[in-house]
Coordinates of C-alpha atoms in Angstrom, one line a residue:
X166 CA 10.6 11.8 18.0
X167 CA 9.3 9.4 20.7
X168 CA 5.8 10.8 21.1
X169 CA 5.6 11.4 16.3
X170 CA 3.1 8.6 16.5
X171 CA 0.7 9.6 19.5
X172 CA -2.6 9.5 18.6
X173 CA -1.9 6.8 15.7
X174 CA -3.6 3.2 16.8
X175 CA -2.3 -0.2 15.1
X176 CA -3.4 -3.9 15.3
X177 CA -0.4 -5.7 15.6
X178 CA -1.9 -9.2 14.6
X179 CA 1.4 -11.0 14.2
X180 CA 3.6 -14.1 15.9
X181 CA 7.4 -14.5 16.6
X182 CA 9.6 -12.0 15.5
X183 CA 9.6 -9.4 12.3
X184 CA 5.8 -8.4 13.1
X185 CA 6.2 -8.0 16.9
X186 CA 9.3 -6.2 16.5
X187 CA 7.8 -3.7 13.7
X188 CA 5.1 -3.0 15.7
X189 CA 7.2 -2.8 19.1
X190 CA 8.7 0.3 17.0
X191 CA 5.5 2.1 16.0
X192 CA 4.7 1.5 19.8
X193 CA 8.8 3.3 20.5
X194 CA 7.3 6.0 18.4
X195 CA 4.4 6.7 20.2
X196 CA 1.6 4.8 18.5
X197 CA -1.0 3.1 20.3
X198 CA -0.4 -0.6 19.7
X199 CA -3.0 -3.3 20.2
X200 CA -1.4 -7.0 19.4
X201 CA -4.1 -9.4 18.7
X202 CA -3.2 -13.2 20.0
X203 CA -5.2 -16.0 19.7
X204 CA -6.3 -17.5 23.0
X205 CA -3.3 -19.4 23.9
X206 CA -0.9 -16.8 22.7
X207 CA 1.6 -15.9 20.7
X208 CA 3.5 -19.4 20.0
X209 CA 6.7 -17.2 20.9
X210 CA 5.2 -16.9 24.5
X211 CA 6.4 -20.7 24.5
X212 CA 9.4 -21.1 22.4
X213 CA 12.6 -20.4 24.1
X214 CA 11.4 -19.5 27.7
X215 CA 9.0 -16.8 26.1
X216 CA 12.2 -14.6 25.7
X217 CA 11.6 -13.6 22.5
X218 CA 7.9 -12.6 22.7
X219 CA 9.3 -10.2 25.9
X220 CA 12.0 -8.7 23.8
X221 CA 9.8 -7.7 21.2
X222 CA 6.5 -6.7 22.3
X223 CA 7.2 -3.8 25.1
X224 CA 5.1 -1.0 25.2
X225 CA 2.0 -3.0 23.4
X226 CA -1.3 -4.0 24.8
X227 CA -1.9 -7.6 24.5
X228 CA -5.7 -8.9 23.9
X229 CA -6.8 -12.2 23.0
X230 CA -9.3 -13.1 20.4
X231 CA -10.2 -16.2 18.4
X232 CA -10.2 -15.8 15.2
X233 CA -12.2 -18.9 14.1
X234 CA -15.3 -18.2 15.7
X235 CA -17.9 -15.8 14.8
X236 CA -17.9 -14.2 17.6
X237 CA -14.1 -13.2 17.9
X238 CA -14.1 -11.9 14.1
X239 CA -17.0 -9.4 15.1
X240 CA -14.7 -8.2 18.2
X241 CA -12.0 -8.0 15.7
X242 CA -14.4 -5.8 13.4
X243 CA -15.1 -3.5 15.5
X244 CA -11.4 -3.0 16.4
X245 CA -10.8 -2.2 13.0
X246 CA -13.1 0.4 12.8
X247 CA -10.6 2.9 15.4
X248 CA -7.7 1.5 13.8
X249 CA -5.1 3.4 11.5
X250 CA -3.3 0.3 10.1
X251 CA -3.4 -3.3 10.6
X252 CA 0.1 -5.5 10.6
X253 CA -0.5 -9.4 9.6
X254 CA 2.0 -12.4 9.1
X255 CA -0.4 -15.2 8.8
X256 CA 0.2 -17.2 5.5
X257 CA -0.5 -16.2 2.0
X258 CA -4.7 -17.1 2.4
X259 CA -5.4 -17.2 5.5
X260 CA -6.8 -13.8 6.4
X261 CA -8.8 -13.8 3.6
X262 CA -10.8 -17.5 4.7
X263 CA -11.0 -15.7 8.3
X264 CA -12.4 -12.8 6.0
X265 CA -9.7 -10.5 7.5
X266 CA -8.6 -9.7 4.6
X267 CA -7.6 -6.1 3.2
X268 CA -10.3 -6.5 0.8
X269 CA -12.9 -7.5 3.2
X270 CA -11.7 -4.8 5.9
X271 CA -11.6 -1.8 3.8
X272 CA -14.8 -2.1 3.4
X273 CA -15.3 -1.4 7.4
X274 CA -12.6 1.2 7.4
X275 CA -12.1 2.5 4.0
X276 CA -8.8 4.7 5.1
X277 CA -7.1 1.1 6.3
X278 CA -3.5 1.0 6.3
X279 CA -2.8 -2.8 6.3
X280 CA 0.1 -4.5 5.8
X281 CA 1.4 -8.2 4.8
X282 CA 4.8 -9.1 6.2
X283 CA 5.4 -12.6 5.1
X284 CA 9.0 -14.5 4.0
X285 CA 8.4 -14.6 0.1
X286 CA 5.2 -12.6 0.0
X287 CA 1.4 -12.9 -1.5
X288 CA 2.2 -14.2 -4.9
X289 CA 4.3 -16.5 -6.4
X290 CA 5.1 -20.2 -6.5
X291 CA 6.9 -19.8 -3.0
X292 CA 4.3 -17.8 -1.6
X293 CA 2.9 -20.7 0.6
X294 CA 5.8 -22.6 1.2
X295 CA 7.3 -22.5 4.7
X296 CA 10.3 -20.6 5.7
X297 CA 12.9 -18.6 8.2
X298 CA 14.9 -16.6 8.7
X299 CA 18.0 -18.7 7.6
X300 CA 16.0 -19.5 4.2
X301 CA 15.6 -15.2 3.3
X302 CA 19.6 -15.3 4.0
X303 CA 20.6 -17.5 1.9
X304 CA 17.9 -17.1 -1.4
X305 CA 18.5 -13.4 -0.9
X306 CA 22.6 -13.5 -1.6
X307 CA 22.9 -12.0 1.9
X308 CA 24.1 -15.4 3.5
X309 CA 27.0 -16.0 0.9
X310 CA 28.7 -13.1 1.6
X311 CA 29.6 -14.2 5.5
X312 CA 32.2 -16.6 4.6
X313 CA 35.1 -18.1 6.5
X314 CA 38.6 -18.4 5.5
X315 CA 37.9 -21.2 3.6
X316 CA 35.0 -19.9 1.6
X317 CA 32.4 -21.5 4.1
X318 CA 29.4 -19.4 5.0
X319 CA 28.9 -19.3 8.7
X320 CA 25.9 -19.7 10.5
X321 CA 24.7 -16.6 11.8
X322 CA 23.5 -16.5 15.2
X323 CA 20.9 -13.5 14.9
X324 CA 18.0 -13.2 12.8
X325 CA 19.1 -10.0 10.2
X326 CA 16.2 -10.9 8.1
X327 CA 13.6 -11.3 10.4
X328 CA 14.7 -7.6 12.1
X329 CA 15.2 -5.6 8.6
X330 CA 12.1 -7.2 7.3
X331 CA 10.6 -5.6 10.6
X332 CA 12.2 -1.8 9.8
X333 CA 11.5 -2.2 6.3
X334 CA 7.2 -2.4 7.4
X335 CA 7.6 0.3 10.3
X336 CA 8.9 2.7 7.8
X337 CA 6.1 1.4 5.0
X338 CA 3.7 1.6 7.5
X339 CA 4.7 5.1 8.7
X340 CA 4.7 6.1 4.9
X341 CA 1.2 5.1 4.3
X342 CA -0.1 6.3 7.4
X343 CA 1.5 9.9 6.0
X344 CA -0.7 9.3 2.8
X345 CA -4.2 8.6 4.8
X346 CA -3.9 11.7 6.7
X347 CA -2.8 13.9 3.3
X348 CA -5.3 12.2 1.5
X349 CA -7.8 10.0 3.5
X350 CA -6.9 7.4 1.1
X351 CA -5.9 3.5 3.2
X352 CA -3.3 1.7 1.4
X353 CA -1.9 -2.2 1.3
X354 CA 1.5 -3.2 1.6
X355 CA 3.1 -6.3 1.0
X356 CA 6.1 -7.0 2.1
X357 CA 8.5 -10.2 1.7
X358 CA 11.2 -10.7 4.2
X359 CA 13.6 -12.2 1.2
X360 CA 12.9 -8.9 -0.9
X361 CA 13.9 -6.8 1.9
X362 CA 17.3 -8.5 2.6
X363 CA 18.4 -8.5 -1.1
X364 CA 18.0 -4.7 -1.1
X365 CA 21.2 -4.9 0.5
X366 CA 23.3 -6.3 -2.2
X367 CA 22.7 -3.0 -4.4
X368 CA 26.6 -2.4 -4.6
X369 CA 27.0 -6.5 -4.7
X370 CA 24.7 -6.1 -8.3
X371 CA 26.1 -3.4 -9.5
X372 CA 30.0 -4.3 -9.3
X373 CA 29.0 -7.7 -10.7
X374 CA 27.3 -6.3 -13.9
X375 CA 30.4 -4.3 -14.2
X376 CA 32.4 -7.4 -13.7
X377 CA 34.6 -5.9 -10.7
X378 CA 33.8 -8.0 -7.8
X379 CA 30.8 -10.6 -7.1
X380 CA 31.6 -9.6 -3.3
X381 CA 30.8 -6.1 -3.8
X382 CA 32.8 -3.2 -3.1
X383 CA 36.6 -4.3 -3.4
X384 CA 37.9 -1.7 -0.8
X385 CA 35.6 -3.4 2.1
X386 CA 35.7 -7.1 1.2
X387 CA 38.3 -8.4 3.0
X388 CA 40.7 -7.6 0.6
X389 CA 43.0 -5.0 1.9
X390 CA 45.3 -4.4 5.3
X391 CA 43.5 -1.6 6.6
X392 CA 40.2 -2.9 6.4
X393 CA 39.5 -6.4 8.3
X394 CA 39.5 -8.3 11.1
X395 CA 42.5 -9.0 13.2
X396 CA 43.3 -11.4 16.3
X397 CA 44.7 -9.8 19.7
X398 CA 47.2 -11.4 22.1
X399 CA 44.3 -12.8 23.9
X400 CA 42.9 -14.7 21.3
X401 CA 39.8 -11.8 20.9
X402 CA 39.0 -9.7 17.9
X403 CA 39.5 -5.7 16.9
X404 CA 38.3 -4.4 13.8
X405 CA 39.9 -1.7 11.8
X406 CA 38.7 0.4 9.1
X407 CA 40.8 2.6 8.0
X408 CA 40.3 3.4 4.2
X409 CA 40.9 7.3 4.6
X410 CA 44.9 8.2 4.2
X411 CA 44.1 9.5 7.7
X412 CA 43.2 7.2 9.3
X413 CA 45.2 4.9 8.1
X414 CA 48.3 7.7 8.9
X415 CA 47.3 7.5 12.7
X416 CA 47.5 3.8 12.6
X417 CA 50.2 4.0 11.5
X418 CA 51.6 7.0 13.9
X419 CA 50.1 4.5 16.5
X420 CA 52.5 1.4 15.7
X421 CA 55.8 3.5 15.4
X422 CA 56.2 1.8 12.0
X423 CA 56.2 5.0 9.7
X424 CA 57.6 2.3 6.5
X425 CA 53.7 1.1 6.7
X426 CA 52.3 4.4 5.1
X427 CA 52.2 3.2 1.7
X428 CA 51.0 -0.3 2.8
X429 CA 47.0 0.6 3.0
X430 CA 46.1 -1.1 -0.3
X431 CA 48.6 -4.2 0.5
X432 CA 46.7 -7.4 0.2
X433 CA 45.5 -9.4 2.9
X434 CA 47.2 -12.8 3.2
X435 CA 50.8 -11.0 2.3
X436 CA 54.1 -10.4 4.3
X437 CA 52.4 -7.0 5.3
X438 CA 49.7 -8.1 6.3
X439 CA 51.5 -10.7 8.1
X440 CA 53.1 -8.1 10.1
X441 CA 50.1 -5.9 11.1
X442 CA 48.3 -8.9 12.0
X443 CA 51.2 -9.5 14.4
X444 CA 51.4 -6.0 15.7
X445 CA 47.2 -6.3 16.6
X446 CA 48.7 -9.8 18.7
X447 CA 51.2 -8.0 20.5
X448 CA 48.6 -6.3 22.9
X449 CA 45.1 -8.2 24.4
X450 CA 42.0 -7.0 23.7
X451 CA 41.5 -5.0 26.3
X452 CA 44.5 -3.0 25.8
X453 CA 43.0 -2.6 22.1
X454 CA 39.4 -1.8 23.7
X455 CA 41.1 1.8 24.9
X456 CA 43.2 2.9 22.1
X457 CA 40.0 2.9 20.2
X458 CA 38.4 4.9 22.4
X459 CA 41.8 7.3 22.3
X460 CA 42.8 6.8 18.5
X461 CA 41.2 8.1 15.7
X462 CA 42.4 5.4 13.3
X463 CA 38.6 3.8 12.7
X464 CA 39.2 1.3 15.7
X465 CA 36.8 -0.8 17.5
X466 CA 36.8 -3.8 19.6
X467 CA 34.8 -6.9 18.2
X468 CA 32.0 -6.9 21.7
X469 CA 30.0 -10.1 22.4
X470 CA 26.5 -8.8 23.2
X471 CA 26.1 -8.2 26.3
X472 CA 29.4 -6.2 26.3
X473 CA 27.8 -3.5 24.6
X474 CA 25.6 -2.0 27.3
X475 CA 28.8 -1.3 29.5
X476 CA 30.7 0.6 25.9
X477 CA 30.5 4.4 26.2
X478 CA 28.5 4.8 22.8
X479 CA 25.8 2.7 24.2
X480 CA 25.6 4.4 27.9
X481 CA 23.0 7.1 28.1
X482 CA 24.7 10.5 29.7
X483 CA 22.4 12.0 31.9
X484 CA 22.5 15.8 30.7

């Protein structure tokens, strides 16, 4: 799968974060990527020590051309004509003024892929208006269901929309790059970052309009003892997920407390709850971090990032 793409060029003319990282993965898939900055770079090259333009343009090359001269929109021209699909994130209106436009370009390359990742797309009274990441959370419903105990939502320290909104063009991309070479025939896609997150809450819709739940499915809401979030000894977090009789059997096989078998749909905040909770504080987190490599009870340790490059499912066996 790493090479699907060889052969297949893309103009990655996007800033900060959903673009680069889209086209970073049609570049993991073997594409040919060519990111387009303007003269000074990608304003990511200076935001944050640059960290984030490294993490999410590997594999690329970088050219620089300025748009606003006659001259650099020629150059860009004539990249277009070798290109397979073109990825933008300037404002609603901008690549059409610089005459970069779909409309303008198909004309050069007919068979143009070219796609529009913005936060509330092309159209629309919010089209224009300014937004991040944070914003496509919280319009989307996606931010309102990470809540504290008190009913708080909590401020998420990664970007989900900015990263779905970047799968969500790969794989739109790679679709219409599928059509062009069945059919010759270019295609444009436009694609809202706050769109993309709210096709998330499908179940979240659906339970609502059969007024069950406004937090979707009941089972995995927080509502239940064998599906949550519980503190260790050393003040760290496991998860368990247990739903299946099964699993929720081995748990239970795994604290000696055989009476707990019929507990699985208890509710959380209850005396039985109470009691698991305390049994997931009688060991630390470390302790917990190897039964759930041993157990089969749906087990796993709540990691901080960097953590995760030293768990086995993320270490690469050499075969």
């Amino acid at each position: 799968m790493k090479r699907a793409l060889k052969g297949v060029r893309i103009l990655d003319v996007t800033y900060y974060l959903p673009g680069p990282y889209a086209g970073m993965r049609l570049a993991e898939l073997g594409a040919e990527v060519i990111k387009v900055e303007p003269p000074e770079g990608d304003p990511a090259r200076h935001m944050g020590g640059g960290h984030v333009h490294e993490a999410n343009n590997r594999g690329k090359k970088i050219i620089h051309i300025d748009f606003k001269t006659a001259e650099g929109r020629l150059e860009m021209l004539e990249l277009v004509k070798s290109a397979d699909a073109l990825i933008e994130t300037f404002r609603p209106g901008v690549m059409k003024k610089l005459g970069l436009d779909y409309e303008s370009l198909k004309i050069v390359k007919p068979d143009l892929v070219y796609c529009s990742l913005s936060g509330y797309g092309q159209s629309g009274e919010m089209a224009r208006l300014g937004s991040h990441d944070i914003n496509y959370m919280a319009l989307s419903g996606a931010l309102e269901q990470l809540k504290d105990a008190s009913g708080r939502p909590i401020h998420p320290t990664n970007t989900f929309a900015d990263f779905t909104g970047g799968m969500m063009a790969s794989e739109q991309i790679m679709a219409a790059l599928l059509k062009k070479f069945r059919t010759g025939q270019g295609q444009y896609l436009d694609i809202a970052l706050v769109k993309v997150m709210a096709e998330f809450l499908g179940n979240h819709d659906i339970y609502h309009a059969k007024g069950v739940s406004e937090n979707g499915v009941p089972e995995i809401g927080g509502a239940i003892v064998s599906y949550g979030i519980y503190e260790t000894k050393d003040s760290r977090y496991m998860t368990l997920g247990a739903l299946e009789a099964k699993f929720w059997k081995a748990f239970c096989v795994l604290a000696e407390r055989p009476e707990w078998l019929g507990w699985a749909g208890k509710p959380q905040g209850s005396q039985e709850h109470r009691q698991i909770a305390d049994f997931f504080k009688s060991k630390n987190w470390q302790e917990w971090y190897q039964l759930s490599l041993q157990v089969d009870a749906c087990l796993a340790p709540v990691l901080k990032a960097h953590e995760r490059h030293e768990h086995p499912v993320f270490i690469e066996k050499i075969e």
